mmCIF file of C-alpha atoms and ligand atoms in Angstrom:
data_model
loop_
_atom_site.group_PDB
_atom_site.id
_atom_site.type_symbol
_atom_site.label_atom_id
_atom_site.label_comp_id
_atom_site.label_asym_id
_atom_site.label_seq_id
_atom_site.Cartn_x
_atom_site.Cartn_y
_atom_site.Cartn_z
ATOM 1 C CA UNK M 1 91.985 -93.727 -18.705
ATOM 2 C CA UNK M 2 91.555 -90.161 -16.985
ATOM 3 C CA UNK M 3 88.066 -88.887 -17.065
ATOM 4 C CA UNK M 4 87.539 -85.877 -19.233
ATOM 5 C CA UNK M 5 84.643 -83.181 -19.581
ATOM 6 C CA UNK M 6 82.914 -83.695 -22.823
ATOM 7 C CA UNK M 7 80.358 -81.736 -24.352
ATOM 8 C CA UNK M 8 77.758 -84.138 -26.190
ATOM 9 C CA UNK M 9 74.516 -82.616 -25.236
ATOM 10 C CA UNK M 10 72.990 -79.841 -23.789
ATOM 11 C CA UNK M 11 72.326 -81.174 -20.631
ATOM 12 C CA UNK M 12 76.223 -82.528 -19.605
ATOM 13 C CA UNK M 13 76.337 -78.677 -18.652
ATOM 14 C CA UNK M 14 74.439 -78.084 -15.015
ATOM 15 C CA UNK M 15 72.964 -74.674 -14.869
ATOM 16 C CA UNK M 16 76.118 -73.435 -13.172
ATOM 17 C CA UNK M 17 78.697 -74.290 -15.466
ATOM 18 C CA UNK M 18 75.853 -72.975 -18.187
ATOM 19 C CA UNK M 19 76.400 -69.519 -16.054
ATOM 20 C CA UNK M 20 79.941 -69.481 -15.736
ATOM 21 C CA UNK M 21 80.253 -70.098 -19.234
ATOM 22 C CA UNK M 22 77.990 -67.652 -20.624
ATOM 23 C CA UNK M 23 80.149 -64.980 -17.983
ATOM 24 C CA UNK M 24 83.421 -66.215 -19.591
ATOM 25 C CA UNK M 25 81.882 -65.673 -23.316
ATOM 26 C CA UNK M 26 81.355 -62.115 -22.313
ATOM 27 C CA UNK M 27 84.542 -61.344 -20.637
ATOM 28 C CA UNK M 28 86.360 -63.330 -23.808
ATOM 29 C CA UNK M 29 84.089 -61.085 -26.378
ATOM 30 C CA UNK M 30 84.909 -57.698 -24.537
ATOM 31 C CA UNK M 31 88.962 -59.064 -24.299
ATOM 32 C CA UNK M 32 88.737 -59.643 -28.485
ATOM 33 C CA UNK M 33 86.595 -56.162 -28.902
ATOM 34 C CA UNK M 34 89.353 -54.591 -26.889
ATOM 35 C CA UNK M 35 92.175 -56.203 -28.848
ATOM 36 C CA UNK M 36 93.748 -57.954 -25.583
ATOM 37 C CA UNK M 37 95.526 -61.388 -26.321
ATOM 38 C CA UNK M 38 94.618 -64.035 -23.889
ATOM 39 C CA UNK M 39 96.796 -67.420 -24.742
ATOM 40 C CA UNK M 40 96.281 -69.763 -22.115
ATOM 41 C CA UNK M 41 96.139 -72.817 -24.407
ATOM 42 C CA UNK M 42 99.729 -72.473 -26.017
ATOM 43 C CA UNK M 43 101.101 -75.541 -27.548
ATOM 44 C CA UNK M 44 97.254 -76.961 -27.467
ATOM 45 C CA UNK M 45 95.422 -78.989 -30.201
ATOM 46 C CA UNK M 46 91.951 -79.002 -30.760
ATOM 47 C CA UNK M 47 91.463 -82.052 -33.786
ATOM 48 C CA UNK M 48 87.930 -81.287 -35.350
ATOM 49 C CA UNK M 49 86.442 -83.780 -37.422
ATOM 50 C CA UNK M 50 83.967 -83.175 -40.130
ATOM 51 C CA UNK M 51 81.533 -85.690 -42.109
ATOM 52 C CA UNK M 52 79.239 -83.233 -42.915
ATOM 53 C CA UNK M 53 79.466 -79.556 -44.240
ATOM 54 C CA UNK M 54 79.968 -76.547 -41.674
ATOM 55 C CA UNK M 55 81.203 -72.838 -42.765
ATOM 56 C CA UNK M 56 80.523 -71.403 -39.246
ATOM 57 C CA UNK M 57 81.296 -74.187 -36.923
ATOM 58 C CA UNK M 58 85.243 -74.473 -38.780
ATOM 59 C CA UNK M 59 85.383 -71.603 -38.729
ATOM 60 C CA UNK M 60 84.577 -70.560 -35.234
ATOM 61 C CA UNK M 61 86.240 -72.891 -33.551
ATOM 62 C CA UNK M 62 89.550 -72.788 -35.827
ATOM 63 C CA UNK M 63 89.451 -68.721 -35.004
ATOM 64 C CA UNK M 64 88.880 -69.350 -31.329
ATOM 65 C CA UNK M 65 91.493 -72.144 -30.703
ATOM 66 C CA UNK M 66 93.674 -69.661 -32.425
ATOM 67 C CA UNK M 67 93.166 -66.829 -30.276
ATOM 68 C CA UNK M 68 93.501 -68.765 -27.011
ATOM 69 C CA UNK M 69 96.914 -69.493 -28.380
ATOM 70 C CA UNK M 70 96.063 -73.010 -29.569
ATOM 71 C CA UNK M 71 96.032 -74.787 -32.925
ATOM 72 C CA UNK M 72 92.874 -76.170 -34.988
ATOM 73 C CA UNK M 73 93.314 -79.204 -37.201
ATOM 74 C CA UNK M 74 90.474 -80.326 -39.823
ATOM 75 C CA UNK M 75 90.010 -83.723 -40.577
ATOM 76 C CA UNK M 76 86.969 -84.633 -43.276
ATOM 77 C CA UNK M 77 85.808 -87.832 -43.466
ATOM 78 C CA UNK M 78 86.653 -88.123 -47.176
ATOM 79 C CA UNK M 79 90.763 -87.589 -46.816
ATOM 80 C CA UNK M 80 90.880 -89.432 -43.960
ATOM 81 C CA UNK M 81 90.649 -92.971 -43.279
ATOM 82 C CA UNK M 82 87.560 -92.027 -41.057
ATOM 83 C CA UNK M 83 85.871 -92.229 -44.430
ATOM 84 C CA UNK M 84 87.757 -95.548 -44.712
ATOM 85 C CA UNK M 85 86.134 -97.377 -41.819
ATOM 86 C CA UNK M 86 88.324 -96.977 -39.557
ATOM 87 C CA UNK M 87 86.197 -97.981 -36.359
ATOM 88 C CA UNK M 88 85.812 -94.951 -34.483
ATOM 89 C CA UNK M 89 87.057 -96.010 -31.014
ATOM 90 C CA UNK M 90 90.865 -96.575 -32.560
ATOM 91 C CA UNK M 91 90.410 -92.887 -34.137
ATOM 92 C CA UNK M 92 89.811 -91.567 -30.353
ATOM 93 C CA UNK M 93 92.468 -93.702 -29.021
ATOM 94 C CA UNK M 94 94.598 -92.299 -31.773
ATOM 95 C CA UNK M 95 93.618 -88.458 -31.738
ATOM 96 C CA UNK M 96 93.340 -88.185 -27.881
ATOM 97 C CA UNK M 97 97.092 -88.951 -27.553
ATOM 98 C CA UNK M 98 98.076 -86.761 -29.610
ATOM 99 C CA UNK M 99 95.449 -83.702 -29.678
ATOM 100 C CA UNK M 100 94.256 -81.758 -26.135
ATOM 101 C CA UNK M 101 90.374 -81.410 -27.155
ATOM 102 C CA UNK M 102 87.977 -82.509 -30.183
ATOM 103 C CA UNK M 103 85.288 -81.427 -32.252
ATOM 104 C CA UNK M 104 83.558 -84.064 -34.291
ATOM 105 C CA UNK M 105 80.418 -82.830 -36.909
ATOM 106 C CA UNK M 106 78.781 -86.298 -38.016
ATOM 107 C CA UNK M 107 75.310 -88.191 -38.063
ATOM 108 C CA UNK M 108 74.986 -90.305 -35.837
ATOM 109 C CA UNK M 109 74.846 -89.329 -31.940
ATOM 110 C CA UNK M 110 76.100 -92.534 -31.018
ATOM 111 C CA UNK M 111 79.588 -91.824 -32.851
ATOM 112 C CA UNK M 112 79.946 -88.973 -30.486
ATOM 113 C CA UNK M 113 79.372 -90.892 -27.657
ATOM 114 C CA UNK M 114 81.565 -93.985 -28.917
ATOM 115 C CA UNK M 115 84.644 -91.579 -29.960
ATOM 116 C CA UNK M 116 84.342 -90.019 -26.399
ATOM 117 C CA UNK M 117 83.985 -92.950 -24.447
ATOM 118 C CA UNK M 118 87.340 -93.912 -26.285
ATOM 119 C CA UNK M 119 88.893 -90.403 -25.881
ATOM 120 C CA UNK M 120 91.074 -89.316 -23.054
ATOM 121 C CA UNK M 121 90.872 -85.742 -23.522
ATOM 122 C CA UNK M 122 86.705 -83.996 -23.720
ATOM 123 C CA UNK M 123 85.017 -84.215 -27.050
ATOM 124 C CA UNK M 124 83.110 -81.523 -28.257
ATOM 125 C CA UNK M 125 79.450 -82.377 -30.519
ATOM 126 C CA UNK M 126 79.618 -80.204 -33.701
ATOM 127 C CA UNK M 127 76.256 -81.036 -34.680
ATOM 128 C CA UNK M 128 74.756 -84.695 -35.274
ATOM 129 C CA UNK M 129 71.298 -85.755 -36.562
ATOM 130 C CA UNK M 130 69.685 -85.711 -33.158
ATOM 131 C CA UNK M 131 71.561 -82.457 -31.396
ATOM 132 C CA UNK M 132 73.086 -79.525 -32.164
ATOM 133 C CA UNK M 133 74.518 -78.211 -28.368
ATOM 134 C CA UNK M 134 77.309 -75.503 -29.406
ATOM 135 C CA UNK M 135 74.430 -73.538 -31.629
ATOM 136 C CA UNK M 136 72.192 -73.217 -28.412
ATOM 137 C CA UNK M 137 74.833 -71.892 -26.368
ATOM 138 C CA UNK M 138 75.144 -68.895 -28.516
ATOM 139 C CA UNK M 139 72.032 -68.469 -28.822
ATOM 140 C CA UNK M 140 71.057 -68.778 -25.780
ATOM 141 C CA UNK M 141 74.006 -66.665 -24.861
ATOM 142 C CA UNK M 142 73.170 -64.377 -27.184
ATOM 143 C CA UNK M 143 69.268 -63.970 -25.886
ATOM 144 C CA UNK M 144 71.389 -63.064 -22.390
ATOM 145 C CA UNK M 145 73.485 -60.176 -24.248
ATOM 146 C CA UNK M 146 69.960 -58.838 -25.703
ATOM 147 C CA UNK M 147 67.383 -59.199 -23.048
ATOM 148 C CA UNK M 148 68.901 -60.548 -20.073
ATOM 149 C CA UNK M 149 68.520 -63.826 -17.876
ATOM 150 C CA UNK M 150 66.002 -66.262 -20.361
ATOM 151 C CA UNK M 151 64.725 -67.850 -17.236
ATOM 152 C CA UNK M 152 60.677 -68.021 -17.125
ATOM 153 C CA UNK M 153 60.493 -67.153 -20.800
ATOM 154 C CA UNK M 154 58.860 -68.044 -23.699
ATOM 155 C CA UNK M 155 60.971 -69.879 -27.098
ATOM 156 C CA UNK M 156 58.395 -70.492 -30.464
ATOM 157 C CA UNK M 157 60.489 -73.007 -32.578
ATOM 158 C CA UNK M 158 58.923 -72.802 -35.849
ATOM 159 C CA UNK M 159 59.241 -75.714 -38.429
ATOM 160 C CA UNK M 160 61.194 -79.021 -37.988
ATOM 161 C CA UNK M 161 61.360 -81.275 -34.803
ATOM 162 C CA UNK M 162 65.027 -81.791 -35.592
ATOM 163 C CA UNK M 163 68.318 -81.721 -33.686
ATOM 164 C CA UNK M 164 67.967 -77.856 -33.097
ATOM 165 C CA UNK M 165 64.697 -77.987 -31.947
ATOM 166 C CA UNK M 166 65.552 -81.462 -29.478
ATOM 167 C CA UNK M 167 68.321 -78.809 -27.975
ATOM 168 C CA UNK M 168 65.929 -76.345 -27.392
ATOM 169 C CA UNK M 169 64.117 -78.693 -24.955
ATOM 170 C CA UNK M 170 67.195 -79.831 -22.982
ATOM 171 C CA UNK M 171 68.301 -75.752 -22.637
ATOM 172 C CA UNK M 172 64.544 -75.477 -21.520
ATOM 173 C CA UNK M 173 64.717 -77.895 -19.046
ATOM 174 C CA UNK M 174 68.198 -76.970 -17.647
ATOM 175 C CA UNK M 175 67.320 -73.000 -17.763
ATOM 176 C CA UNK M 176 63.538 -72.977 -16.992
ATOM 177 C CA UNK M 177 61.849 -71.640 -19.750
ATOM 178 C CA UNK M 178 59.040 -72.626 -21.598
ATOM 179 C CA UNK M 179 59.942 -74.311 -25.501
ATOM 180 C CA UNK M 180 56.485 -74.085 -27.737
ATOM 181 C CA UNK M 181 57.113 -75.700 -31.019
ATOM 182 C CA UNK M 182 54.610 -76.382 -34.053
ATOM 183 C CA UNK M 183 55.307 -78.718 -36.770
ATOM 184 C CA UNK M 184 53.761 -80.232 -39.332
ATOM 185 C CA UNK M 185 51.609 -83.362 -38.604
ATOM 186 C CA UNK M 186 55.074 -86.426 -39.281
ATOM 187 C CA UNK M 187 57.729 -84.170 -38.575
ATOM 188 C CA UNK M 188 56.945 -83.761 -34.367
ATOM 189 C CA UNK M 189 60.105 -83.324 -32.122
ATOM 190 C CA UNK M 190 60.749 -86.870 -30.790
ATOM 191 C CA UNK M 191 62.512 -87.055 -27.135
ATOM 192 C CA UNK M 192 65.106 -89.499 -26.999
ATOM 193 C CA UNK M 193 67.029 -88.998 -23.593
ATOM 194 C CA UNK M 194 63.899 -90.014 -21.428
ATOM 195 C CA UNK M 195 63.620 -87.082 -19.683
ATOM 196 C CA UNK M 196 60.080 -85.689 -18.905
ATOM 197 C CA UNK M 197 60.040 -82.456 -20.637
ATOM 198 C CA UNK M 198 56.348 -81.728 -19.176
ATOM 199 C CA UNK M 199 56.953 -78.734 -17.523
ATOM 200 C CA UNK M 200 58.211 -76.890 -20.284
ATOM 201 C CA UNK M 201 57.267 -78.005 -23.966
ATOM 202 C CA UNK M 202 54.202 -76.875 -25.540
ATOM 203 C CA UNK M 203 53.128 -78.962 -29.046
ATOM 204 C CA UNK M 204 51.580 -77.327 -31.428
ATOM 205 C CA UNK M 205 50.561 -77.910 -35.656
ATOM 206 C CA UNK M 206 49.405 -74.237 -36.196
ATOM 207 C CA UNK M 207 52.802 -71.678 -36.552
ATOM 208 C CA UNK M 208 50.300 -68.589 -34.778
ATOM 209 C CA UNK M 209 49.677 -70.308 -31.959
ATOM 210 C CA UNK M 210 53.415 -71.852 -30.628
ATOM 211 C CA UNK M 211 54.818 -67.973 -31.740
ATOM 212 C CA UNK M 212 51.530 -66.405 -29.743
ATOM 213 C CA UNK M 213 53.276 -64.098 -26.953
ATOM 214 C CA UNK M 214 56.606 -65.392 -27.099
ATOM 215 C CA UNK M 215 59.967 -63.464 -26.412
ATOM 216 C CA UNK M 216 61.864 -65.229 -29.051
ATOM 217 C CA UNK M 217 60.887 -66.730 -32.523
ATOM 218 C CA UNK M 218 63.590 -69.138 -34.176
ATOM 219 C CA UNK M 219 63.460 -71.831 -36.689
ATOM 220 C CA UNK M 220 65.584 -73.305 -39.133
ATOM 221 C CA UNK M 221 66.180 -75.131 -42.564
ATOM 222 C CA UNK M 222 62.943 -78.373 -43.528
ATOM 223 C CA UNK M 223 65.949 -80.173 -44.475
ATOM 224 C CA UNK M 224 68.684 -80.997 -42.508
ATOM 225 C CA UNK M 225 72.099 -82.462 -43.577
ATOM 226 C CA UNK M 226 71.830 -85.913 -44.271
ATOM 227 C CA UNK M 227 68.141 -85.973 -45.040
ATOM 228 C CA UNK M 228 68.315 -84.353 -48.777
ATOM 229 C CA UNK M 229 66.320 -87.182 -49.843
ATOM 230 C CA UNK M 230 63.508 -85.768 -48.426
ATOM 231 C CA UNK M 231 63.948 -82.519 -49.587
ATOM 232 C CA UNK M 232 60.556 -82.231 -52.188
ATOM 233 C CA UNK M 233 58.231 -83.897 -49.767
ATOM 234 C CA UNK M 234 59.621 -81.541 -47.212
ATOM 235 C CA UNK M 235 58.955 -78.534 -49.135
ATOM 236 C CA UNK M 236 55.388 -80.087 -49.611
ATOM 237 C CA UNK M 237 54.380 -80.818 -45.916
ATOM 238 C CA UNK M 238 56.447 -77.443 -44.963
ATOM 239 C CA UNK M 239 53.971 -75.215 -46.467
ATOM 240 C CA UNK M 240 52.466 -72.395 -44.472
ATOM 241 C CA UNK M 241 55.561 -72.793 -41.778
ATOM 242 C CA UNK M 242 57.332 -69.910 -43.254
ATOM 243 C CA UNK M 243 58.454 -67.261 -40.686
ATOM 244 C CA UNK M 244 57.054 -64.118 -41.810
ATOM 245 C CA UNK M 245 55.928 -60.737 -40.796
ATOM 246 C CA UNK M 246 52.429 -61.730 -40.152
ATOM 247 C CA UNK M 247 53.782 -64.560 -38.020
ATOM 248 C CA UNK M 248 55.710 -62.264 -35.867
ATOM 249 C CA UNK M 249 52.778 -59.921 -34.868
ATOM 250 C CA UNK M 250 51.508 -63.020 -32.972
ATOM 251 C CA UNK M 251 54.836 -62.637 -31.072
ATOM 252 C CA UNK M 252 55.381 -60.394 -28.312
ATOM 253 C CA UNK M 253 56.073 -56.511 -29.516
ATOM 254 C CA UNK M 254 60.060 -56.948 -28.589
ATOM 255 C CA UNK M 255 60.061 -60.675 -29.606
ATOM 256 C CA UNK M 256 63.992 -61.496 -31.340
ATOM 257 C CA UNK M 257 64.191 -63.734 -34.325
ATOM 258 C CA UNK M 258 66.879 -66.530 -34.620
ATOM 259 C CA UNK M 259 68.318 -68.600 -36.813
ATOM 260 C CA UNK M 260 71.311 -71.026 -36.672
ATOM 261 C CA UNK M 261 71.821 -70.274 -40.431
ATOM 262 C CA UNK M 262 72.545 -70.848 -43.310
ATOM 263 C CA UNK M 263 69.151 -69.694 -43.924
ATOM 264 C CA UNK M 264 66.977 -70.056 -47.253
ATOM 265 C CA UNK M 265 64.924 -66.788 -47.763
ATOM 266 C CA UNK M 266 61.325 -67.082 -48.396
ATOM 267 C CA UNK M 267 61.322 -71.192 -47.456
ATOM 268 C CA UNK M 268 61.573 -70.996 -43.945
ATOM 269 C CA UNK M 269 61.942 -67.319 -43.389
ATOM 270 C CA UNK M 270 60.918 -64.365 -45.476
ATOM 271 C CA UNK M 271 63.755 -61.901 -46.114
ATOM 272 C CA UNK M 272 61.239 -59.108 -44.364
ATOM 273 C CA UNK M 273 61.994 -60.884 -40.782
ATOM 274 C CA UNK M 274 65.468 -62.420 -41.221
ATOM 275 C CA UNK M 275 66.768 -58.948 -42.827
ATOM 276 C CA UNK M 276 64.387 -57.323 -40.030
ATOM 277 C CA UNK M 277 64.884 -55.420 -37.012
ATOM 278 C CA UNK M 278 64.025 -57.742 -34.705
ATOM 279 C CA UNK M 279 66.447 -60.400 -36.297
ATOM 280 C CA UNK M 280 69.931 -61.245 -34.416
ATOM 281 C CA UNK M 281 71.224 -63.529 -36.498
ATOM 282 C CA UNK M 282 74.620 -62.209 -37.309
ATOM 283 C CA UNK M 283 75.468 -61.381 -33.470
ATOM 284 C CA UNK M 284 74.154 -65.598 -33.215
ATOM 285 C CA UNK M 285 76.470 -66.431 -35.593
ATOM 286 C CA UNK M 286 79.602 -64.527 -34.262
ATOM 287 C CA UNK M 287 78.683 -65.374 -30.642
ATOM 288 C CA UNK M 288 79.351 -69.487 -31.360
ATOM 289 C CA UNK M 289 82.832 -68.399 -31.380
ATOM 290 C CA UNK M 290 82.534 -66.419 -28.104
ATOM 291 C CA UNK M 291 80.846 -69.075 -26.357
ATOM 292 C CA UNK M 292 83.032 -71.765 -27.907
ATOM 293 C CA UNK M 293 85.808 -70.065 -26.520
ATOM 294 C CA UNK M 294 84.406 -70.158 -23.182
ATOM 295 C CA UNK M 295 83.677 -73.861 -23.447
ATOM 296 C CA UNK M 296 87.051 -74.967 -24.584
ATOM 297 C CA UNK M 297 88.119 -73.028 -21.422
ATOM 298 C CA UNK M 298 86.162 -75.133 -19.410
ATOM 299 C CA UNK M 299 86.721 -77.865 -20.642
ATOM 300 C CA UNK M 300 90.324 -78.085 -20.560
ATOM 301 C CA UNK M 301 91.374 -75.588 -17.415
ATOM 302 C CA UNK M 302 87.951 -75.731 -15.569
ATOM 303 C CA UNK M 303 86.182 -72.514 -14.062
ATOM 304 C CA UNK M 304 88.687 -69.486 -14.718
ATOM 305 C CA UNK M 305 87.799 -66.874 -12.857
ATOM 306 C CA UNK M 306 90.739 -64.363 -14.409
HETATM 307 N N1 CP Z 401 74.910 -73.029 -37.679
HETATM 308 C C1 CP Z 401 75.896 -73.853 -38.061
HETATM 309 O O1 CP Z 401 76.234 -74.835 -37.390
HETATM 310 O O2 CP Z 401 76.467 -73.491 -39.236
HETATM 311 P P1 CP Z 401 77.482 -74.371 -40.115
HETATM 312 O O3 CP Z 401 76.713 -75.547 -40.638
HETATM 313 O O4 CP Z 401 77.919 -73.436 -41.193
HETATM 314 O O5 CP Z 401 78.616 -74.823 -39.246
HETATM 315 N N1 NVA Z 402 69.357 -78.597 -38.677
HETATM 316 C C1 NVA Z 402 70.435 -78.208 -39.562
HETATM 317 C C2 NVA Z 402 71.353 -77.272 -38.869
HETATM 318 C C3 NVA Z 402 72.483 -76.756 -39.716
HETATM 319 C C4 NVA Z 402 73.464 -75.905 -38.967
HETATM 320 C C5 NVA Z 402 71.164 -79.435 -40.059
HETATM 321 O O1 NVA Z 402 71.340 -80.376 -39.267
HETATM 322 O O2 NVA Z 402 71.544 -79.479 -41.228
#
């Protein structure tokens, strides 16, 4: 089986391809603005499988195959025999012969692994429990478009040590900045790729002091997909994690807010910041298709320097 590129975590980008990536986005996002076509993946099929929700990952990478020229086709779990138990390695035999690229959403992170160790053509992670790699990009990418190179800065992740917050560290480690988090005491950031993260994760319980001086505040929801159970006790244990306007002044003066979304106002961010000036979330949002662009690109035709 030929070796493709996959995209599972952060860190299978180097800082290189991270930089030619984030150049492509831009160059892709002016082409769009502008109103140029650029179809270099005619005739291409991106599968994307779903067995969780998603409005802005479909969506983004549907519209994006489909401005490269290519085709996006949803699977859910549910309506197809995924949901069936169909083991995972015949679905990758089975999709890589007759798809160019895919995008799988699920739970586990060793699905992702097991459908692209199976797949002859790179696998994309949508978002499992453990990472979320395609929302960092943009962000990340988006921190670029608003302040420049994020190299020696400072990230405050605010709330849950979840798959979010785990890619945080690896885009730390890859881009050299610094990643304070607080959490509540049972709901730390765990490390699972063995990789000493030392030199650029602060830990912290108290919200004021992981956001004190930083250049970028983010959080996201106390419950995650696949952890609803939870939801009450979460609420509970989340209290006083709330990223508010008092919070922020503990920021640095031009600090940006971020948020993957979708977002719950006034649970783990008060409409005053999210609806704020210093919020970017809708350029975040719109910049996963930009940047998922730029990946697919990679991916499949390598560094295009066109
Ligand atoms: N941020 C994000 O991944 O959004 P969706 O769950 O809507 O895809
Ligand atoms: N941490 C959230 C992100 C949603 C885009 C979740 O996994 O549900």
């Amino acid at each position: 089986m030929t070796q493709a590129r996959h995209f599972l975590q952060f860190s299978d980008l180097s800082r290189e391809a991270l930089t030619h990536v984030f150049e492509r986005a831009a160059i892709l996002k002016r082409r769009r603005d502008a109103g140029e076509l650029y179809r270099p993946l005619v005739g291409k099929v991106m599968t994307m499988i779903f067995e969780k929700n998603s409005t802005r990952t479909r969506v983004s990478f549907e519209a994006g195959m489909s401005q490269l020229g290519g085709h996006a086709m949803f699977l859910d779990g549910k309506s197809s025999q995924i949901g069936r138990g169909e083991p995972v390695e015949d679905t990758a035999r089975v999709l890589s012969r007759m798809s160019d690229i895919i995008m799988i959403r699920t739970f586990e992170q060793a699905t992702v692994e097991t459908l692209a160790a199976n797949s002859r053509v790179p696998v994309i992670n949508g978002l499992t429990n453990e990472y979320h790699p395609c929302q960092i990009l943009a962000d990340v990418f988006t921190y670029l478009e608003q302040r420049g190179s994020i190299a020696g800065k400072t990230v405050a992740w605010i709330g849950d040590g979840n798959n979010m917050a785990r890619t945080w560290l690896q885009a730390a480690k890859v881009l050299g900045f610094k990643l304070k988090v607080a959490t509540p005491k049972g709901y730390e950031l765990t490390v699972l790729d063995g990789v000493d993260y030392s030199d650029c994760y602060e830990a912290y319980t108290d919200p004021k002091l992981a956001a004190k001086d930083a250049d970028l505040v983010t959080t996201d929801v106390f419950t995650s997909m696949g952890f609803e159970a939870e939801a009450e006790a979460r609420r509970q244990a989340f209290d006083g994690f709330m990223v508010d306007a008092a919070l922020m002044t503990a920021a640095r003066p031009d600090a940006l807010f971020m948020h993957c979304l979708p977002a719950h106002r006034g649970e783990e961010v008060a409409a005053e910041v999210i609806d704020g000036p210093q919020s970017v979330v809708w350029d975040e949002a719109e910049n996963r298709m930009h940047v998922q662009k730029a990946l697919i690109e990679y991916l499949l035709l390598g560094q295009v320097h066109d």
